[in-house]
Tab-separated table of C-alpha atoms in Angstrom:
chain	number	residue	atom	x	y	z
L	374	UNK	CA	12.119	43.337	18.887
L	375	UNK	CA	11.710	43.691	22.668
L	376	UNK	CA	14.263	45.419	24.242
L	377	UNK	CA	15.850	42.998	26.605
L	378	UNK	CA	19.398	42.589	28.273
L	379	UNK	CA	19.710	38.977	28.567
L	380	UNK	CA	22.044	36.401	29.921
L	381	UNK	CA	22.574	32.467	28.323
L	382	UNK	CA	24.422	30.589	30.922
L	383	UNK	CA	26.430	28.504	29.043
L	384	UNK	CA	28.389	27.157	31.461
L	385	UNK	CA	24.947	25.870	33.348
L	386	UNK	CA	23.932	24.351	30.023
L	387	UNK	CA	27.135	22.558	28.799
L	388	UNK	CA	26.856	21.122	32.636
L	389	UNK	CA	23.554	20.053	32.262
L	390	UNK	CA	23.924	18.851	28.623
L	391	UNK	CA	26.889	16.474	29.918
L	392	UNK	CA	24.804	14.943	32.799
L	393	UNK	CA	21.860	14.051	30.051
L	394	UNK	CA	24.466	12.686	28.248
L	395	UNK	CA	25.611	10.311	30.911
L	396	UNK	CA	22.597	8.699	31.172
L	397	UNK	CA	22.823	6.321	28.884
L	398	UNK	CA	23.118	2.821	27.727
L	399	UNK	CA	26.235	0.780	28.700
L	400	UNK	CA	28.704	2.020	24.920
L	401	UNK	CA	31.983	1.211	23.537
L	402	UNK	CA	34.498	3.296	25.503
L	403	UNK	CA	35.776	6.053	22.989
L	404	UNK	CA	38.381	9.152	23.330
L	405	UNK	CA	36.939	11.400	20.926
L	406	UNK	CA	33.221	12.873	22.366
L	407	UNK	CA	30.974	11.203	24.531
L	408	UNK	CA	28.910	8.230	23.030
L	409	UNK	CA	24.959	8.151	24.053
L	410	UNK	CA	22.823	5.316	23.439
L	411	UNK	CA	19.391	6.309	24.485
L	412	UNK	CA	16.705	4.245	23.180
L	413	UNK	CA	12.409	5.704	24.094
L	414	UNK	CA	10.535	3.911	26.416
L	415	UNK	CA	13.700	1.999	28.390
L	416	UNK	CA	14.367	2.569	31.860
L	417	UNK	CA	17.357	4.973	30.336
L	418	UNK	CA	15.166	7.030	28.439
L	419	UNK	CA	12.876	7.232	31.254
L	420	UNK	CA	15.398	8.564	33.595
L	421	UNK	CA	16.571	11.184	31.062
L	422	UNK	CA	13.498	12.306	31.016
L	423	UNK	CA	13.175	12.333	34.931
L	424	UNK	CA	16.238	14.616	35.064
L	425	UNK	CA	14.825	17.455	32.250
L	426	UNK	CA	11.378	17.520	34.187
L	427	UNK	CA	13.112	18.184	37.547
L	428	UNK	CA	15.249	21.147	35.452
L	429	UNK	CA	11.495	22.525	34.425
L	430	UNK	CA	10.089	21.938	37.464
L	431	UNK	CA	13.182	24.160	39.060
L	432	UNK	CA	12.610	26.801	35.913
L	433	UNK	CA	8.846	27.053	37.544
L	434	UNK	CA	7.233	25.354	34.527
L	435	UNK	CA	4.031	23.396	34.521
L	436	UNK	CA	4.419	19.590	33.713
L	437	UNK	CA	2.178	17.912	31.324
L	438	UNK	CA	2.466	14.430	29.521
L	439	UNK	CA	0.313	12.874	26.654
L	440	UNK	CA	-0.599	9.171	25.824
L	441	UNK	CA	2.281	8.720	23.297
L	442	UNK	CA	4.993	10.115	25.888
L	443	UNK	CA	5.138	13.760	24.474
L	444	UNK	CA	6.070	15.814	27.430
L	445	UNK	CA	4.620	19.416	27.849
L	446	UNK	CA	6.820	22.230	30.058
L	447	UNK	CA	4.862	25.080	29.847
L	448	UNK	CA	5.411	29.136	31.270
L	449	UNK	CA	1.917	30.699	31.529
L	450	UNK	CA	1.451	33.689	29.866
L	451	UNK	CA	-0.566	36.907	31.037
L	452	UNK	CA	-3.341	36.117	28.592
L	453	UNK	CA	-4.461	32.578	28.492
L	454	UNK	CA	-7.217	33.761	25.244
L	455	UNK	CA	-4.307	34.023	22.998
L	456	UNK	CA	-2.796	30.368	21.472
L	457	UNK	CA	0.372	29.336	23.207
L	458	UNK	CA	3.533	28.990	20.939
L	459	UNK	CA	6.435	26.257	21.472
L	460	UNK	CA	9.956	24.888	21.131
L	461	UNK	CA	11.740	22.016	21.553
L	462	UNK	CA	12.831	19.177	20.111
L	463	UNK	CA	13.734	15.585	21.804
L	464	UNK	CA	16.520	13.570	23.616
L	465	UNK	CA	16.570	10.007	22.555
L	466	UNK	CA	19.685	9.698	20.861
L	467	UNK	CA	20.039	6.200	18.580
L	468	UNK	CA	23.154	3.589	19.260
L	469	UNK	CA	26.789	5.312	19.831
L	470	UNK	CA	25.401	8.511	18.979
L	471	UNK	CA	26.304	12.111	20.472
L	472	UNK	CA	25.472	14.637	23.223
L	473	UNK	CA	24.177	17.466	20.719
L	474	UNK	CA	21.459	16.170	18.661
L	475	UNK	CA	18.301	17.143	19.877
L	476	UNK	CA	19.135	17.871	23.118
L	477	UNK	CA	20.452	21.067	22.451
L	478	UNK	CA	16.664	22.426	21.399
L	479	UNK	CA	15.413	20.788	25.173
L	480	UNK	CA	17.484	21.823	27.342
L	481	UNK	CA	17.993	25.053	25.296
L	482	UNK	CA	14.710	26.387	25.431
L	483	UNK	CA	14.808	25.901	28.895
L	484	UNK	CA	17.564	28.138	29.375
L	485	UNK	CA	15.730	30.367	26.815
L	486	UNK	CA	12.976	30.654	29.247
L	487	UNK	CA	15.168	31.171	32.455
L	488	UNK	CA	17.380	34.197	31.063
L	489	UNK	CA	13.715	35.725	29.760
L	490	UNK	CA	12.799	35.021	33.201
L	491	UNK	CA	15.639	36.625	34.728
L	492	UNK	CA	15.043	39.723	33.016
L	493	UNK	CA	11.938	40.377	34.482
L	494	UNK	CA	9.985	39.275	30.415
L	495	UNK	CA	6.516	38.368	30.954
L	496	UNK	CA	4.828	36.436	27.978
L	497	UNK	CA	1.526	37.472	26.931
L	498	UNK	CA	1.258	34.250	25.040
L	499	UNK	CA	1.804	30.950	27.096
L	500	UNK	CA	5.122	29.544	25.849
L	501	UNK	CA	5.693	25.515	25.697
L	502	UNK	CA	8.938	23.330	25.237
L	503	UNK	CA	8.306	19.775	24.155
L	504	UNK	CA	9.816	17.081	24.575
L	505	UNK	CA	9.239	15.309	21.668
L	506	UNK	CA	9.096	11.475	21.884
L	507	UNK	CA	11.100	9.235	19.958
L	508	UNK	CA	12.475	11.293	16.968
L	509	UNK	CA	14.520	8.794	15.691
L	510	UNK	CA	13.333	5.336	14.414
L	511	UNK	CA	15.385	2.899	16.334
L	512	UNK	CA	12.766	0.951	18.240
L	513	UNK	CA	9.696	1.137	15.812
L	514	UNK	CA	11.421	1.887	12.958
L	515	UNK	CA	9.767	5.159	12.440
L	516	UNK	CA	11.260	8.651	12.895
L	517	UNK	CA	9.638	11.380	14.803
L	518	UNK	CA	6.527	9.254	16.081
L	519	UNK	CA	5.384	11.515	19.127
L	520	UNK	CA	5.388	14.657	15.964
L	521	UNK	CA	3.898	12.843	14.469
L	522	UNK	CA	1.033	11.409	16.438
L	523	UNK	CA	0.700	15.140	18.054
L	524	UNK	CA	0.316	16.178	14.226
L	525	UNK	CA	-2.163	13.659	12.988
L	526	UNK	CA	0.085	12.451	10.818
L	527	UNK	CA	0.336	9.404	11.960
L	528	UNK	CA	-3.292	7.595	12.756
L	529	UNK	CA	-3.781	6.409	16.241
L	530	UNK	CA	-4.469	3.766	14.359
L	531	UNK	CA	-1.229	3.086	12.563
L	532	UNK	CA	0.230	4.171	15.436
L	533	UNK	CA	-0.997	0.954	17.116
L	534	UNK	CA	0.318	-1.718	15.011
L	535	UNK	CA	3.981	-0.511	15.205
L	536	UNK	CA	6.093	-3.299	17.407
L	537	UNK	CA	9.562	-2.997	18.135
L	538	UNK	CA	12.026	-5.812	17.426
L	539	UNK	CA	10.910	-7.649	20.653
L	540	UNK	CA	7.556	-7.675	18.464
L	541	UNK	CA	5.968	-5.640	21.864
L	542	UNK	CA	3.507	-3.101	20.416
L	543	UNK	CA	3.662	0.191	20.974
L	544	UNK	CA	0.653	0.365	23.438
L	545	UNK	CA	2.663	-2.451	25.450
L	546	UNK	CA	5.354	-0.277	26.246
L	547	UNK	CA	3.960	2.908	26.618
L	548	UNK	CA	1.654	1.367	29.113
L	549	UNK	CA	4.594	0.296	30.959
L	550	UNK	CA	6.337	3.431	30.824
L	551	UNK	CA	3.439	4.789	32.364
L	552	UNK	CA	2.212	6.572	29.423
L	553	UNK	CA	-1.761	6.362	29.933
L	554	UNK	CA	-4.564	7.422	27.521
L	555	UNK	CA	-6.048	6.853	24.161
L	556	UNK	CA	-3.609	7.891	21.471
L	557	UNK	CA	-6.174	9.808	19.680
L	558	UNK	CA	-6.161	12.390	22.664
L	559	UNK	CA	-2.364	13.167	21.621
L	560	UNK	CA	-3.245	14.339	18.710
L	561	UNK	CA	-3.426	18.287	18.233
L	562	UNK	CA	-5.856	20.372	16.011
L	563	UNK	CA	-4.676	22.897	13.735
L	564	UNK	CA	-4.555	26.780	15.959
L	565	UNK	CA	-3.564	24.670	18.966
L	566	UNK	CA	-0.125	26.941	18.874
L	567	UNK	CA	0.418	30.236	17.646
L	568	UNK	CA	3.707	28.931	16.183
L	569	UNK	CA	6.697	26.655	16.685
L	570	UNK	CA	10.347	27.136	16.522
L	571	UNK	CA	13.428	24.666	17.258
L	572	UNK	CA	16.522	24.812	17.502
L	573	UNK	CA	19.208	22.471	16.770
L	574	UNK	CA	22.847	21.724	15.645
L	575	UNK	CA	22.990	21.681	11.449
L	576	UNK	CA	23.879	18.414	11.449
L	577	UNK	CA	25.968	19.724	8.036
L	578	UNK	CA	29.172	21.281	7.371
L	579	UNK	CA	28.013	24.718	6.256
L	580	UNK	CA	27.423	26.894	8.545
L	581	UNK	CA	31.308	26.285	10.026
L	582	UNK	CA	32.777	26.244	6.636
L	583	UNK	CA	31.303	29.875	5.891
L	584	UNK	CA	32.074	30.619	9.489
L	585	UNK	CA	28.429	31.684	10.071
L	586	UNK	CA	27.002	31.009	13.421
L	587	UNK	CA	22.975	30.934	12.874
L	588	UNK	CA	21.507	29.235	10.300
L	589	UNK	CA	17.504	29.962	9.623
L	590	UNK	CA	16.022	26.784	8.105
L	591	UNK	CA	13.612	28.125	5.092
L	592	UNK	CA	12.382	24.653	4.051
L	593	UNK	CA	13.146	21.180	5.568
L	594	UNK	CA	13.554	17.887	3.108
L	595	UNK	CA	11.423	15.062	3.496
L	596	UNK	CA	11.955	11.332	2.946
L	597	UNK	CA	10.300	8.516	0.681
L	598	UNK	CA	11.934	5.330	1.575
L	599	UNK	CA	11.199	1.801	0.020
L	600	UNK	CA	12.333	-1.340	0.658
L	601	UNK	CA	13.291	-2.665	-2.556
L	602	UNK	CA	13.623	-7.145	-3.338
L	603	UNK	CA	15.040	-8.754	-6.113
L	604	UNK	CA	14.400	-11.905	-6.603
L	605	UNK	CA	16.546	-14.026	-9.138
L	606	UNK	CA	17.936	-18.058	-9.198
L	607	UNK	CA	20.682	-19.041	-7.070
L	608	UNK	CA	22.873	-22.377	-7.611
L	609	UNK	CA	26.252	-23.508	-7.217
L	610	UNK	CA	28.884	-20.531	-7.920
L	611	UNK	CA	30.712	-23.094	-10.095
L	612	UNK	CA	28.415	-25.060	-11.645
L	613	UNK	CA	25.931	-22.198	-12.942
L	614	UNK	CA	27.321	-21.092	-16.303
L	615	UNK	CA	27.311	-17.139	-16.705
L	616	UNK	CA	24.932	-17.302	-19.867
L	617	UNK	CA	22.101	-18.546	-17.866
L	618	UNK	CA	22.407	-16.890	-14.648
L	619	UNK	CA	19.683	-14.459	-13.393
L	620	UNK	CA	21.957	-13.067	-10.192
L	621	UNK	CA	20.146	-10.975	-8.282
L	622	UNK	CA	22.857	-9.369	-6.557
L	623	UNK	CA	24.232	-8.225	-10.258
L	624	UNK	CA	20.717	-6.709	-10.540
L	625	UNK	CA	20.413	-4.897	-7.969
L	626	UNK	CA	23.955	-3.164	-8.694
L	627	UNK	CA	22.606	-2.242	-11.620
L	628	UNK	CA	19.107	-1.005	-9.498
L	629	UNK	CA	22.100	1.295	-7.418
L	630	UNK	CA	23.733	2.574	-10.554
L	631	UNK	CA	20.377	3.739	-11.727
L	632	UNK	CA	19.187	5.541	-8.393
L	633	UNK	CA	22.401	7.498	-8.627
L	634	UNK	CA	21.639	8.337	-12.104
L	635	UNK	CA	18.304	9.236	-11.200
L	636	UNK	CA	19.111	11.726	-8.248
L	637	UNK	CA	21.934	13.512	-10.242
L	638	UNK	CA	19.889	13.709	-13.421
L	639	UNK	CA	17.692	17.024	-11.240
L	640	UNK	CA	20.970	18.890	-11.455
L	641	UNK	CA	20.359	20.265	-7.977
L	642	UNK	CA	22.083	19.279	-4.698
L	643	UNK	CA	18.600	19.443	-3.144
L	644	UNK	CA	18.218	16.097	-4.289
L	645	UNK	CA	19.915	12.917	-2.608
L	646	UNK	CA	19.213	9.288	-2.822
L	647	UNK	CA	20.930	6.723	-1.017
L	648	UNK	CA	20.965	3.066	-0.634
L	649	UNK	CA	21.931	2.303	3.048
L	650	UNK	CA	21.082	-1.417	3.589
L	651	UNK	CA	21.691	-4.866	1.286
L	652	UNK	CA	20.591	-7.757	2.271
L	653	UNK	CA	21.808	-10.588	0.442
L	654	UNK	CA	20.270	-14.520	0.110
L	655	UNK	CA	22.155	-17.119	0.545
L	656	UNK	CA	25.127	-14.724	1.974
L	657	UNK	CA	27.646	-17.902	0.580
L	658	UNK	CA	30.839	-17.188	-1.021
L	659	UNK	CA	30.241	-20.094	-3.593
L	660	UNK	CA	26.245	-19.359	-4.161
L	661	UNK	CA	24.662	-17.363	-6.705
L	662	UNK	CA	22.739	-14.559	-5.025
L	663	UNK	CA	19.155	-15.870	-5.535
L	664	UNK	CA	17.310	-12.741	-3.700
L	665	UNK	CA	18.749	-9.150	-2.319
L	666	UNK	CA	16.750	-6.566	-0.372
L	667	UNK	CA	17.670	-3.134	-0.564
L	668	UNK	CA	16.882	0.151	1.130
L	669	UNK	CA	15.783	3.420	-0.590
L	670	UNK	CA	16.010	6.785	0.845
L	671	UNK	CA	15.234	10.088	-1.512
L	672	UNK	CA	14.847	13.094	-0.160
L	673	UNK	CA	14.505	16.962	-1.768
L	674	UNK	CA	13.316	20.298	-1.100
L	675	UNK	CA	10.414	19.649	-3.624
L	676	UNK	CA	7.967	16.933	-3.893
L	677	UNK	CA	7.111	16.917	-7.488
L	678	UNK	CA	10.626	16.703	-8.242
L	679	UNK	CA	11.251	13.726	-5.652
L	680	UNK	CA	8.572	11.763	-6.980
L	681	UNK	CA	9.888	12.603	-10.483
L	682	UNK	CA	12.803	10.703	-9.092
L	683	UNK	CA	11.044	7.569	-7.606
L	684	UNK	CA	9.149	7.121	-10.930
L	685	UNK	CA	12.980	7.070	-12.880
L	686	UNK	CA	14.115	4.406	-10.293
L	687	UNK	CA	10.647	2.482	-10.746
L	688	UNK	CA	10.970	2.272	-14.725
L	689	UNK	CA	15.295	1.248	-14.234
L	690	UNK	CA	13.583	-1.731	-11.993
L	691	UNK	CA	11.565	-2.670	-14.442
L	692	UNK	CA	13.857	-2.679	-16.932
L	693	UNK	CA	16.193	-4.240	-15.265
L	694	UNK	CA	13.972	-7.148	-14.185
L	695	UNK	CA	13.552	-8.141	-17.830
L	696	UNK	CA	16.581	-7.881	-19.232
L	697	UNK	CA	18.392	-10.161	-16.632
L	698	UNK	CA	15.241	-12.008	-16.200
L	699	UNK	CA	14.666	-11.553	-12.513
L	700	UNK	CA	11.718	-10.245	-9.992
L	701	UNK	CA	11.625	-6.907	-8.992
L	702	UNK	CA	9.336	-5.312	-6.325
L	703	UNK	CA	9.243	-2.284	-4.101
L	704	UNK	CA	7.406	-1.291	-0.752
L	705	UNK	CA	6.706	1.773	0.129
L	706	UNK	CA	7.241	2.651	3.600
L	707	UNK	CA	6.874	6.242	4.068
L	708	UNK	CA	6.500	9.157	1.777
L	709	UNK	CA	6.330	12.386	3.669
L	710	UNK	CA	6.028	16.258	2.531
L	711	UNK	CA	8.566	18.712	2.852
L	712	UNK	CA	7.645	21.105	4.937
L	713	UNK	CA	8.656	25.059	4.100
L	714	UNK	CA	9.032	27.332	6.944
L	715	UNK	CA	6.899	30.466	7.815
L	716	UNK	CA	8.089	34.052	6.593
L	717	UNK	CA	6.937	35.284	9.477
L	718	UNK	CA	8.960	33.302	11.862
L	719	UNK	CA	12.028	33.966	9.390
L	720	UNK	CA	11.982	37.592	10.279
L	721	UNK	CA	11.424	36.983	13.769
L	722	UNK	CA	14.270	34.894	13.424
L	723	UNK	CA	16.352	37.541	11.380
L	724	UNK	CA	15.088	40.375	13.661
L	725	UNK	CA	16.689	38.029	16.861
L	726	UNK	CA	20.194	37.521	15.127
L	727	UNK	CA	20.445	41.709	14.558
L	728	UNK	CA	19.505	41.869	18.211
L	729	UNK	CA	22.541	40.217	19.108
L	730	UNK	CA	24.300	41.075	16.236
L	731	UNK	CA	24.645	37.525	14.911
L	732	UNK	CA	25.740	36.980	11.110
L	733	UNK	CA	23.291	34.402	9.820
L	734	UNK	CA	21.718	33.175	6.656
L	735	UNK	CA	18.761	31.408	5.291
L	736	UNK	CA	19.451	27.571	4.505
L	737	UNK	CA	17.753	24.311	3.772
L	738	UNK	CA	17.902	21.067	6.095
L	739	UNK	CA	18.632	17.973	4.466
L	740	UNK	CA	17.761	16.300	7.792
L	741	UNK	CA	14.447	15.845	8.810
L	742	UNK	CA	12.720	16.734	12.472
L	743	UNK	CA	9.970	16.647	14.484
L	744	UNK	CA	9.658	20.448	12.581
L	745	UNK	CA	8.425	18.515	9.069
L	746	UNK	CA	5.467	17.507	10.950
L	747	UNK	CA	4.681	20.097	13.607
L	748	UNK	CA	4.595	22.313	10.173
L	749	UNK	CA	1.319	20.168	9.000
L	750	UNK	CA	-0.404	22.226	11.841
L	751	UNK	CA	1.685	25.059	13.176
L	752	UNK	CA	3.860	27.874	11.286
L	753	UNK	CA	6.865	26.607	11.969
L	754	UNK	CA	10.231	27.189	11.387
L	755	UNK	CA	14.051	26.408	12.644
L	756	UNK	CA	17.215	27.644	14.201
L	757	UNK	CA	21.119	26.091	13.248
L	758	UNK	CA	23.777	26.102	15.042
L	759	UNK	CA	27.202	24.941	13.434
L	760	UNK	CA	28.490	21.580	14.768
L	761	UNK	CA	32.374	20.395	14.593
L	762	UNK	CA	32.689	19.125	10.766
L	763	UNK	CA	29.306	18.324	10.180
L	764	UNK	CA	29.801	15.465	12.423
L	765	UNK	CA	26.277	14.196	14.204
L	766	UNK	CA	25.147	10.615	15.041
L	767	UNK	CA	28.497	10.087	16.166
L	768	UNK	CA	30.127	10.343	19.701
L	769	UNK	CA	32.204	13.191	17.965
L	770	UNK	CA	28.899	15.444	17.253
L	771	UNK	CA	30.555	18.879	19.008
L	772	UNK	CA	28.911	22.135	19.168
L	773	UNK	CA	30.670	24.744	21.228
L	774	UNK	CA	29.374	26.397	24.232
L	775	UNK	CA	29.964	29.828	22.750
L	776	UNK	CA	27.537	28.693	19.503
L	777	UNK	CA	25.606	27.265	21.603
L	778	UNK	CA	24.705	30.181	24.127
L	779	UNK	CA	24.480	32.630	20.601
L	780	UNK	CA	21.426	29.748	19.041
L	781	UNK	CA	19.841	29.900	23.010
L	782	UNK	CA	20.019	33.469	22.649
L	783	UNK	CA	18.200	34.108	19.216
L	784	UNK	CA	15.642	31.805	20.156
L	785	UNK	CA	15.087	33.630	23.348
L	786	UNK	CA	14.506	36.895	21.545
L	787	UNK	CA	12.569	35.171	18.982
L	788	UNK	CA	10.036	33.336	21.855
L	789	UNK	CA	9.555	36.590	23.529
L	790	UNK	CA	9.224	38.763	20.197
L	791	UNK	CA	6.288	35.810	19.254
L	792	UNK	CA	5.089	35.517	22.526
L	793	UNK	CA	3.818	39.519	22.522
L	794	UNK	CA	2.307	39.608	18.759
């Protein structure tokens, strides 16, 4: 590890971190945290990302934007034949949301780079934050779509036919948010970067329950959701007998129960399943439920075992379709890879927290980020900091400057370590 005497202004962050968070969309006034609604592409996302340019543009750091909105701040290095390596992470936040999420790995990195800059550190590799664009799904209903455009993983394409609730396509408002270019030019090849490393709040309870301050992400869980529909008979709540009914509501309890069953059958807590969404037809307090939609999230550490999972849930559907006589179909709507995280980087990562004589440990994240997909062409991995409770997506989500100056810190030392190998 370099030897290097540096300096996280916390006070300069937290400032800066507040005035992001104040650009936002019009939100229910609350006393506890600040609530941040900050949807891509609008005119407030486009101002956020006005105000963390003109921060790189003060840190002396080269500007560069790509057709899907991913935004590029880079510090040249000494040695331009040597692959760059990156941070960051992103700042659209979804509906009544908080001021940590995300944020903390933009504007962090960028006070990474000033107190390496302040010490005199030169980078032999070029070192890149990114503002990643829309990591979570509000508007297209897709998670991490600049990732994972950049990655490949999602097809130009695909990309293409994605329309927001307004049923404007993606190209429509890119184009207006002055995003030019094909989307295939956003895409990345593999050796592009050296490696990539984020850092963000846990999102969990763990790290502040063992009263740990750095968390180093080993593997990061990935999500298969489906959109489940049962479709059964509906009739007068009174005048359908119980014998003959085919309810599809009572179904698709039944469809819950089982998902539960399935997930806790692994005997691991890497696995979760959740049903977040049920949409029920007619919706009438005297009508039999004739059709219910539901939504299916699993997510685990290991694919094989995830999928193990999905297959339990798909024979409990069709199970329960004949025995109560009822339709039962699924969509698939994504199905994405974990991602594990580099040794490498976990030792340069380890090496960091002795530097500053942080106590840390290895952990998984249960929540997914633009990481899972930089990882399909980068080694990649992650840096925690504890946040209040394990609170996030809520105007409560609190990280403390002091954590959050130690997480700018180790990724500092960890930038410059990779920045010389």
């Amino acid at each position: 590890m370099t030897a290097l005497d540096l300096t996280i202004d916390a006070r300069r962050l937290v400032t800066e971190l507040v005035t992001l968070a104040m650009i936002s969309e019009p939100v229910e006034p609350t006393s506890d945290g600040v609530a941040v609604t900050r949807v891509v592409f609008t005119p407030t996302d486009l101002k956020a990302r006005e105000f963390v340019e003109q921060l790189a543009e003060e840190a002396g750091l080269a500007i560069r934007r790509d057709p899907v909105g991913n935004t590029f701040f880079r510090w040249q290095g000494s040695d331009p034949t040597f692959a760059p390596i990156a941070t960051g992470s992103h700042i659209d936040a979804i509906p009544n949301a908080g001021m940590y999420d995300g944020t903390v790995g933009v504007l962090g990195a960028i006070e990474a780079i000033r107190a390496l800059r302040t010490t005199g550190f030169q980078p032999r590799r070029s070192i890149d934050v990114i503002l990643f664009t829309s990591e979570e799904p509000t508007r297209f209903g897709i998670g991490c779509l600049g990732s994972r455009v950049l990655s490949g993983t999602l097809s130009a394409a695909a990309a293409r036919t994605l329309r927001d609730a307004d049923s404007r396509t993606l190209d429509e408002v890119r184009f207006a948010a002055d995003f030019a270019g094909e989307l295939d030019e956003a895409r990345l090849t593999p050796g592009a970067y050296a490696s990539f490393v984020e850092l963000h709040i846990e999102q969990g309870p763990l790290l502040e329950q063992a009263g740990i301050r750095i968390g180093i992400v080993t593997a990061i869980a990935a999500p298969a959701s489906w959109r489940i529909t049962i479709t059964g008979e509906g009739g007068h709540a009174g005048a359908m007998l119980m014998p003959v009914r085919h309810d599809a509501l009572v179904a698709a309890a039944e469809i819950i129960q089982a998902i539960e069953a399935a997930a806790l059958r692994t005997n691991t807590i890497d696995t979760v399943a959740t049903v977040g969404m049920c949409d029920v037809f007619p919706g009438a307090v005297n009508s039999v439920p004739s059709r219910v939609r539901l939504s299916l999230d699993v997510r685990d550490t290991s694919e094989t075992r995830r999928n193990t999972v999905l297959d339990e849930i798909s024979s409990a559907c069709t199970e329960v379709a004949k025995r109560r006589g009822v339709s039962i179909t699924h969509e698939v709507l994504n199905a994405d890879a974990p991602a594990t995280s580099s040794p490498a980087l976990i030792h340069a990562i380890e090496e960091a927290c002795t530097a500053e004589s942080i106590e840390h440990r290895k952990m998984v994240s249960r929540a997914y980020h633009d990481s899972l997909f930089m990882a399909r062409i980068v080694p990649m991995a992650m840096i925690f900091i504890p946040c209040r409770n394990g609170v996030s997506h809520r105007p409560n989500e609190y990280a403390s400057p002091e954590d959050i100056a130690r997480g700018v810190a180790v990724l500092a030392r960890t930038l410059a370590s990779l920045s010389l190998s």
